[in-house]
C-alpha cells in the first residue's frame, strides 16, 4: 500500500553540476542521476571551458581523490593516485593553490617494506617532492600562513613515526663502530630524505616569517623532532641535526625550550637508559650553541655544564660521542677560564678505574682542557689532578702513559713543580726499572732529565726521599716475611704436639710487625 503511494509521488528534479565545470549554471543538463564512478564522483557531460579552468578542475578532481586515500598504500591508490600538473604550467595566481594540492598529495605515506608495491605511485610522490623542494628554494614571495600550515602538516605526516630500534646492550654500544657495524637504514628513505630536504630549505628560506611559522613549528613539534634523534639511520640523524640547528637560529623564542629538552634527553640517557643513538648529533648542535654564548656566561649555562655535560662522561658508550663532548667542555673553559677547576674535578669524579680505553679518552680530553686552563685555576686542582696522573703513570697500559709523560712537565713553574714533582716522582722511577714497555722506559728517562734540568736540587730531594721510602718498604717487607716464618714454625710445633693449629688475624700480624720495627 505504502509502496504504491510513494510510486505516485513526482520525482525531484536533479540539479546540474555543469557550473562547477565552467559552464553556464542556467543551462539545461541531461546528466543521469545514476551515473557515478567507483569513487562516487559524478560523471558530467563535456562543456566548453577555458584552459585555466580545465587545469583547475583537473587538479580539484585529483585532490578530492587523493584525500580519500589512506596513508598505508591500500589497493585503491593505483586507481586514484596520479601526478598533478607542474607548477610551471599554471599562472602565478593559481600556483599557491596547486602548491597546497601537491602538499596534500605528498601527505600519503606508502609502505616500503614491500619493494614491489605501488611502484608507480611512489615514483609520482618522489617526483612531486623534488618539485616542491625546487619550488620552496626559488620562492620569491612571502609564504602565507595557510601554506605554512599545510607544509608542517605534510612534514609531520611523513617523518613523525614510531621508531623501533634494534635491541643493543651496553657492551655492544661501548664497542660500536659506525664504519664497521652494519647500520639500520630506513627503507622509506627515498621519500624521507626529500621531505627533510624540503623542511630544511623551508626553515632556512628568508621568505619564511618566523613570527608566523612559530605558530605551527611549536614546542610540541620540537619535542617530536627531538624524539627522532634516536633513529638508527645516520642519514636521518644528520638531517635532524641540520634542521634543528636552523630552527634554533630562526626561532629565538624556542631557544630556551630546545636547550631544556636536550638537557632532559641527556638526563634520561645518563641516569636511566644509557641507550640513545643521537647523543653525538645533539652535542654537535650544542657545541655550536655554546660557541655563540654571550659573556659573561649565564648561571643557567654553568648549571647545564655541571648537571648535564660533565655527567655524560659516566656511560660506558662514551666512545660514540667523546669527540663532541670534549669540544663542548673545552668551549666552556675557553669562554670562562674559572670553570677549569670545576671541569677537571668533574673528570676526576667520573674517572674510569678498570676501563683502559676509556681512560685514554679521558687523558686526551684532559690535555685539551689543560691547554685552556690559566695558572690560578690550575693551582686549585693540581694536587688531586696529579695524584690521578701518578696512578695513570703506574698503569701497565702504555697508551695512556706516553701522552701524559710527554705533557706532564708543561705546568712546571717554580711554584707548581715543588708540589707536582714529589707526587709523580715515584711513578717515574718505577717505570724506569719495572715497566714492560721499552718505549715507556725510554720516555720516562727523557722526562726525568727534563725535571732534573729544571730544578736539580728538587730532583735530588725527591730522589733521596724515594730511596729512603723504598728502603723502608724493603725493611717492612723483610720483617713481614720473618714474622710469617715464625708463625709458620710455631704452628708446625703446635700441630706436632697434638694441639690445635694457631689462627691469627691480619690485624695482629700487622701490629706485631709494627712493634718489631
JSON list of N, CA and C in Angstrom, two decimals, residues 363-364 366-373 375 378 386 389 402-414 416-417 420 424 447 450-451 454:
[
{"chain": "A", "resi": 363, "resn": "UNK", "atom": "N", "xyz": [92.24, 11.08, 29.26]},
{"chain": "A", "resi": 363, "resn": "UNK", "atom": "CA", "xyz": [93.54, 11.75, 29.22]},
{"chain": "A", "resi": 363, "resn": "UNK", "atom": "C", "xyz": [93.64, 12.70, 28.04]},
{"chain": "A", "resi": 364, "resn": "UNK", "atom": "N", "xyz": [93.10, 12.30, 26.92]},
{"chain": "A", "resi": 364, "resn": "UNK", "atom": "CA", "xyz": [93.10, 13.16, 25.75]},
{"chain": "A", "resi": 364, "resn": "UNK", "atom": "C", "xyz": [92.26, 14.41, 25.99]},
{"chain": "A", "resi": 366, "resn": "UNK", "atom": "N", "xyz": [91.53, 15.68, 28.94]},
{"chain": "A", "resi": 366, "resn": "UNK", "atom": "CA", "xyz": [92.21, 16.45, 29.98]},
{"chain": "A", "resi": 366, "resn": "UNK", "atom": "C", "xyz": [93.32, 17.32, 29.39]},
{"chain": "A", "resi": 367, "resn": "UNK", "atom": "N", "xyz": [94.00, 16.79, 28.40]},
{"chain": "A", "resi": 367, "resn": "UNK", "atom": "CA", "xyz": [95.05, 17.57, 27.74]},
{"chain": "A", "resi": 367, "resn": "UNK", "atom": "C", "xyz": [94.49, 18.84, 27.11]},
{"chain": "A", "resi": 368, "resn": "UNK", "atom": "N", "xyz": [93.36, 18.72, 26.42]},
{"chain": "A", "resi": 368, "resn": "UNK", "atom": "CA", "xyz": [92.75, 19.89, 25.78]},
{"chain": "A", "resi": 368, "resn": "UNK", "atom": "C", "xyz": [92.27, 20.90, 26.81]},
{"chain": "A", "resi": 369, "resn": "UNK", "atom": "N", "xyz": [91.74, 20.40, 27.92]},
{"chain": "A", "resi": 369, "resn": "UNK", "atom": "CA", "xyz": [91.26, 21.31, 28.97]},
{"chain": "A", "resi": 369, "resn": "UNK", "atom": "C", "xyz": [92.44, 22.05, 29.60]},
{"chain": "A", "resi": 370, "resn": "UNK", "atom": "N", "xyz": [93.54, 21.34, 29.84]},
{"chain": "A", "resi": 370, "resn": "UNK", "atom": "CA", "xyz": [94.70, 21.97, 30.46]},
{"chain": "A", "resi": 370, "resn": "UNK", "atom": "C", "xyz": [95.31, 23.05, 29.57]},
{"chain": "A", "resi": 371, "resn": "UNK", "atom": "N", "xyz": [95.23, 22.88, 28.26]},
{"chain": "A", "resi": 371, "resn": "UNK", "atom": "CA", "xyz": [95.77, 23.89, 27.36]},
{"chain": "A", "resi": 371, "resn": "UNK", "atom": "C", "xyz": [95.00, 25.20, 27.47]},
{"chain": "A", "resi": 372, "resn": "UNK", "atom": "N", "xyz": [93.71, 25.12, 27.86]},
{"chain": "A", "resi": 372, "resn": "UNK", "atom": "CA", "xyz": [92.89, 26.33, 28.00]},
{"chain": "A", "resi": 372, "resn": "UNK", "atom": "C", "xyz": [92.80, 26.80, 29.44]},
{"chain": "A", "resi": 373, "resn": "UNK", "atom": "N", "xyz": [93.54, 26.15, 30.35]},
{"chain": "A", "resi": 373, "resn": "UNK", "atom": "CA", "xyz": [93.46, 26.48, 31.78]},
{"chain": "A", "resi": 373, "resn": "UNK", "atom": "C", "xyz": [94.52, 27.52, 32.14]},
{"chain": "A", "resi": 375, "resn": "UNK", "atom": "N", "xyz": [96.89, 29.64, 35.02]},
{"chain": "A", "resi": 375, "resn": "UNK", "atom": "CA", "xyz": [97.62, 29.20, 36.22]},
{"chain": "A", "resi": 375, "resn": "UNK", "atom": "C", "xyz": [96.83, 29.24, 37.52]},
{"chain": "A", "resi": 378, "resn": "UNK", "atom": "N", "xyz": [94.59, 26.27, 37.60]},
{"chain": "A", "resi": 378, "resn": "UNK", "atom": "CA", "xyz": [95.36, 25.04, 37.63]},
{"chain": "A", "resi": 378, "resn": "UNK", "atom": "C", "xyz": [95.87, 24.74, 39.03]},
{"chain": "A", "resi": 386, "resn": "UNK", "atom": "N", "xyz": [97.22, 15.56, 39.76]},
{"chain": "A", "resi": 386, "resn": "UNK", "atom": "CA", "xyz": [98.47, 14.83, 39.56]},
{"chain": "A", "resi": 386, "resn": "UNK", "atom": "C", "xyz": [98.54, 13.56, 40.40]},
{"chain": "A", "resi": 389, "resn": "UNK", "atom": "N", "xyz": [97.11, 11.42, 37.83]},
{"chain": "A", "resi": 389, "resn": "UNK", "atom": "CA", "xyz": [98.10, 11.22, 36.78]},
{"chain": "A", "resi": 389, "resn": "UNK", "atom": "C", "xyz": [99.18, 10.23, 37.23]},
{"chain": "A", "resi": 402, "resn": "UNK", "atom": "N", "xyz": [102.19, 7.24, 27.81]},
{"chain": "A", "resi": 402, "resn": "UNK", "atom": "CA", "xyz": [103.03, 8.02, 26.91]},
{"chain": "A", "resi": 402, "resn": "UNK", "atom": "C", "xyz": [102.56, 9.46, 26.76]},
{"chain": "A", "resi": 403, "resn": "UNK", "atom": "N", "xyz": [101.27, 9.74, 26.44]},
{"chain": "A", "resi": 403, "resn": "UNK", "atom": "CA", "xyz": [100.88, 11.14, 26.29]},
{"chain": "A", "resi": 403, "resn": "UNK", "atom": "C", "xyz": [100.98, 11.93, 27.59]},
{"chain": "A", "resi": 404, "resn": "UNK", "atom": "N", "xyz": [100.72, 11.29, 28.74]},
{"chain": "A", "resi": 404, "resn": "UNK", "atom": "CA", "xyz": [100.79, 12.04, 30.00]},
{"chain": "A", "resi": 404, "resn": "UNK", "atom": "C", "xyz": [102.23, 12.35, 30.36]},
{"chain": "A", "resi": 405, "resn": "UNK", "atom": "N", "xyz": [103.15, 11.44, 30.11]},
{"chain": "A", "resi": 405, "resn": "UNK", "atom": "CA", "xyz": [104.55, 11.72, 30.40]},
{"chain": "A", "resi": 405, "resn": "UNK", "atom": "C", "xyz": [105.08, 12.80, 29.47]},
{"chain": "A", "resi": 406, "resn": "UNK", "atom": "N", "xyz": [104.56, 12.85, 28.26]},
{"chain": "A", "resi": 406, "resn": "UNK", "atom": "CA", "xyz": [105.03, 13.86, 27.32]},
{"chain": "A", "resi": 406, "resn": "UNK", "atom": "C", "xyz": [104.60, 15.26, 27.73]},
{"chain": "A", "resi": 407, "resn": "UNK", "atom": "N", "xyz": [103.47, 15.38, 28.43]},
{"chain": "A", "resi": 407, "resn": "UNK", "atom": "CA", "xyz": [102.91, 16.69, 28.70]},
{"chain": "A", "resi": 407, "resn": "UNK", "atom": "C", "xyz": [102.86, 17.05, 30.18]},
{"chain": "A", "resi": 408, "resn": "UNK", "atom": "N", "xyz": [103.33, 16.16, 31.04]},
{"chain": "A", "resi": 408, "resn": "UNK", "atom": "CA", "xyz": [103.22, 16.42, 32.47]},
{"chain": "A", "resi": 408, "resn": "UNK", "atom": "C", "xyz": [104.13, 17.53, 32.95]},
{"chain": "A", "resi": 409, "resn": "UNK", "atom": "N", "xyz": [105.12, 17.94, 32.15]},
{"chain": "A", "resi": 409, "resn": "UNK", "atom": "CA", "xyz": [106.05, 18.97, 32.59]},
{"chain": "A", "resi": 409, "resn": "UNK", "atom": "C", "xyz": [105.67, 20.36, 32.10]},
{"chain": "A", "resi": 410, "resn": "UNK", "atom": "N", "xyz": [104.50, 20.50, 31.43]},
{"chain": "A", "resi": 410, "resn": "UNK", "atom": "CA", "xyz": [104.16, 21.80, 30.85]},
{"chain": "A", "resi": 410, "resn": "UNK", "atom": "C", "xyz": [103.84, 22.85, 31.89]},
{"chain": "A", "resi": 411, "resn": "UNK", "atom": "N", "xyz": [103.29, 22.42, 33.02]},
{"chain": "A", "resi": 411, "resn": "UNK", "atom": "CA", "xyz": [102.87, 23.38, 34.05]},
{"chain": "A", "resi": 411, "resn": "UNK", "atom": "C", "xyz": [103.92, 23.54, 35.15]},
{"chain": "A", "resi": 412, "resn": "UNK", "atom": "N", "xyz": [105.20, 23.26, 34.83]},
{"chain": "A", "resi": 412, "resn": "UNK", "atom": "CA", "xyz": [106.23, 23.26, 35.87]},
{"chain": "A", "resi": 412, "resn": "UNK", "atom": "C", "xyz": [106.85, 24.63, 36.05]},
{"chain": "A", "resi": 413, "resn": "UNK", "atom": "N", "xyz": [106.14, 25.57, 36.60]},
{"chain": "A", "resi": 413, "resn": "UNK", "atom": "CA", "xyz": [106.80, 26.79, 37.03]},
{"chain": "A", "resi": 413, "resn": "UNK", "atom": "C", "xyz": [107.35, 26.58, 38.44]},
{"chain": "A", "resi": 414, "resn": "UNK", "atom": "N", "xyz": [107.94, 27.61, 39.00]},
{"chain": "A", "resi": 414, "resn": "UNK", "atom": "CA", "xyz": [108.66, 27.44, 40.26]},
{"chain": "A", "resi": 414, "resn": "UNK", "atom": "C", "xyz": [107.75, 26.98, 41.39]},
{"chain": "A", "resi": 416, "resn": "UNK", "atom": "N", "xyz": [104.64, 25.41, 41.03]},
{"chain": "A", "resi": 416, "resn": "UNK", "atom": "CA", "xyz": [103.95, 24.14, 40.77]},
{"chain": "A", "resi": 416, "resn": "UNK", "atom": "C", "xyz": [104.86, 22.93, 40.92]},
{"chain": "A", "resi": 417, "resn": "UNK", "atom": "N", "xyz": [106.11, 23.02, 40.49]},
{"chain": "A", "resi": 417, "resn": "UNK", "atom": "CA", "xyz": [106.96, 21.83, 40.49]},
{"chain": "A", "resi": 417, "resn": "UNK", "atom": "C", "xyz": [107.28, 21.35, 41.89]},
{"chain": "A", "resi": 420, "resn": "UNK", "atom": "N", "xyz": [104.14, 19.24, 42.34]},
{"chain": "A", "resi": 420, "resn": "UNK", "atom": "CA", "xyz": [103.86, 18.19, 41.36]},
{"chain": "A", "resi": 420, "resn": "UNK", "atom": "C", "xyz": [104.92, 17.10, 41.37]},
{"chain": "A", "resi": 424, "resn": "UNK", "atom": "N", "xyz": [104.53, 12.71, 41.45]},
{"chain": "A", "resi": 424, "resn": "UNK", "atom": "CA", "xyz": [104.69, 11.79, 40.32]},
{"chain": "A", "resi": 424, "resn": "UNK", "atom": "C", "xyz": [106.07, 11.14, 40.26]},
{"chain": "A", "resi": 447, "resn": "UNK", "atom": "N", "xyz": [111.80, 12.33, 30.45]},
{"chain": "A", "resi": 447, "resn": "UNK", "atom": "CA", "xyz": [111.05, 13.21, 31.35]},
{"chain": "A", "resi": 447, "resn": "UNK", "atom": "C", "xyz": [111.84, 13.47, 32.63]},
{"chain": "A", "resi": 450, "resn": "UNK", "atom": "N", "xyz": [114.31, 16.11, 32.00]},
{"chain": "A", "resi": 450, "resn": "UNK", "atom": "CA", "xyz": [113.71, 17.45, 31.96]},
{"chain": "A", "resi": 450, "resn": "UNK", "atom": "C", "xyz": [113.51, 17.98, 33.37]},
{"chain": "A", "resi": 451, "resn": "UNK", "atom": "N", "xyz": [112.97, 17.14, 34.25]},
{"chain": "A", "resi": 451, "resn": "UNK", "atom": "CA", "xyz": [112.78, 17.57, 35.64]},
{"chain": "A", "resi": 451, "resn": "UNK", "atom": "C", "xyz": [114.12, 17.90, 36.30]},
{"chain": "A", "resi": 454, "resn": "UNK", "atom": "N", "xyz": [115.35, 21.29, 35.07]},
{"chain": "A", "resi": 454, "resn": "UNK", "atom": "CA", "xyz": [114.56, 22.44, 35.54]},
{"chain": "A", "resi": 454, "resn": "UNK", "atom": "C", "xyz": [114.93, 22.81, 36.97]}
]
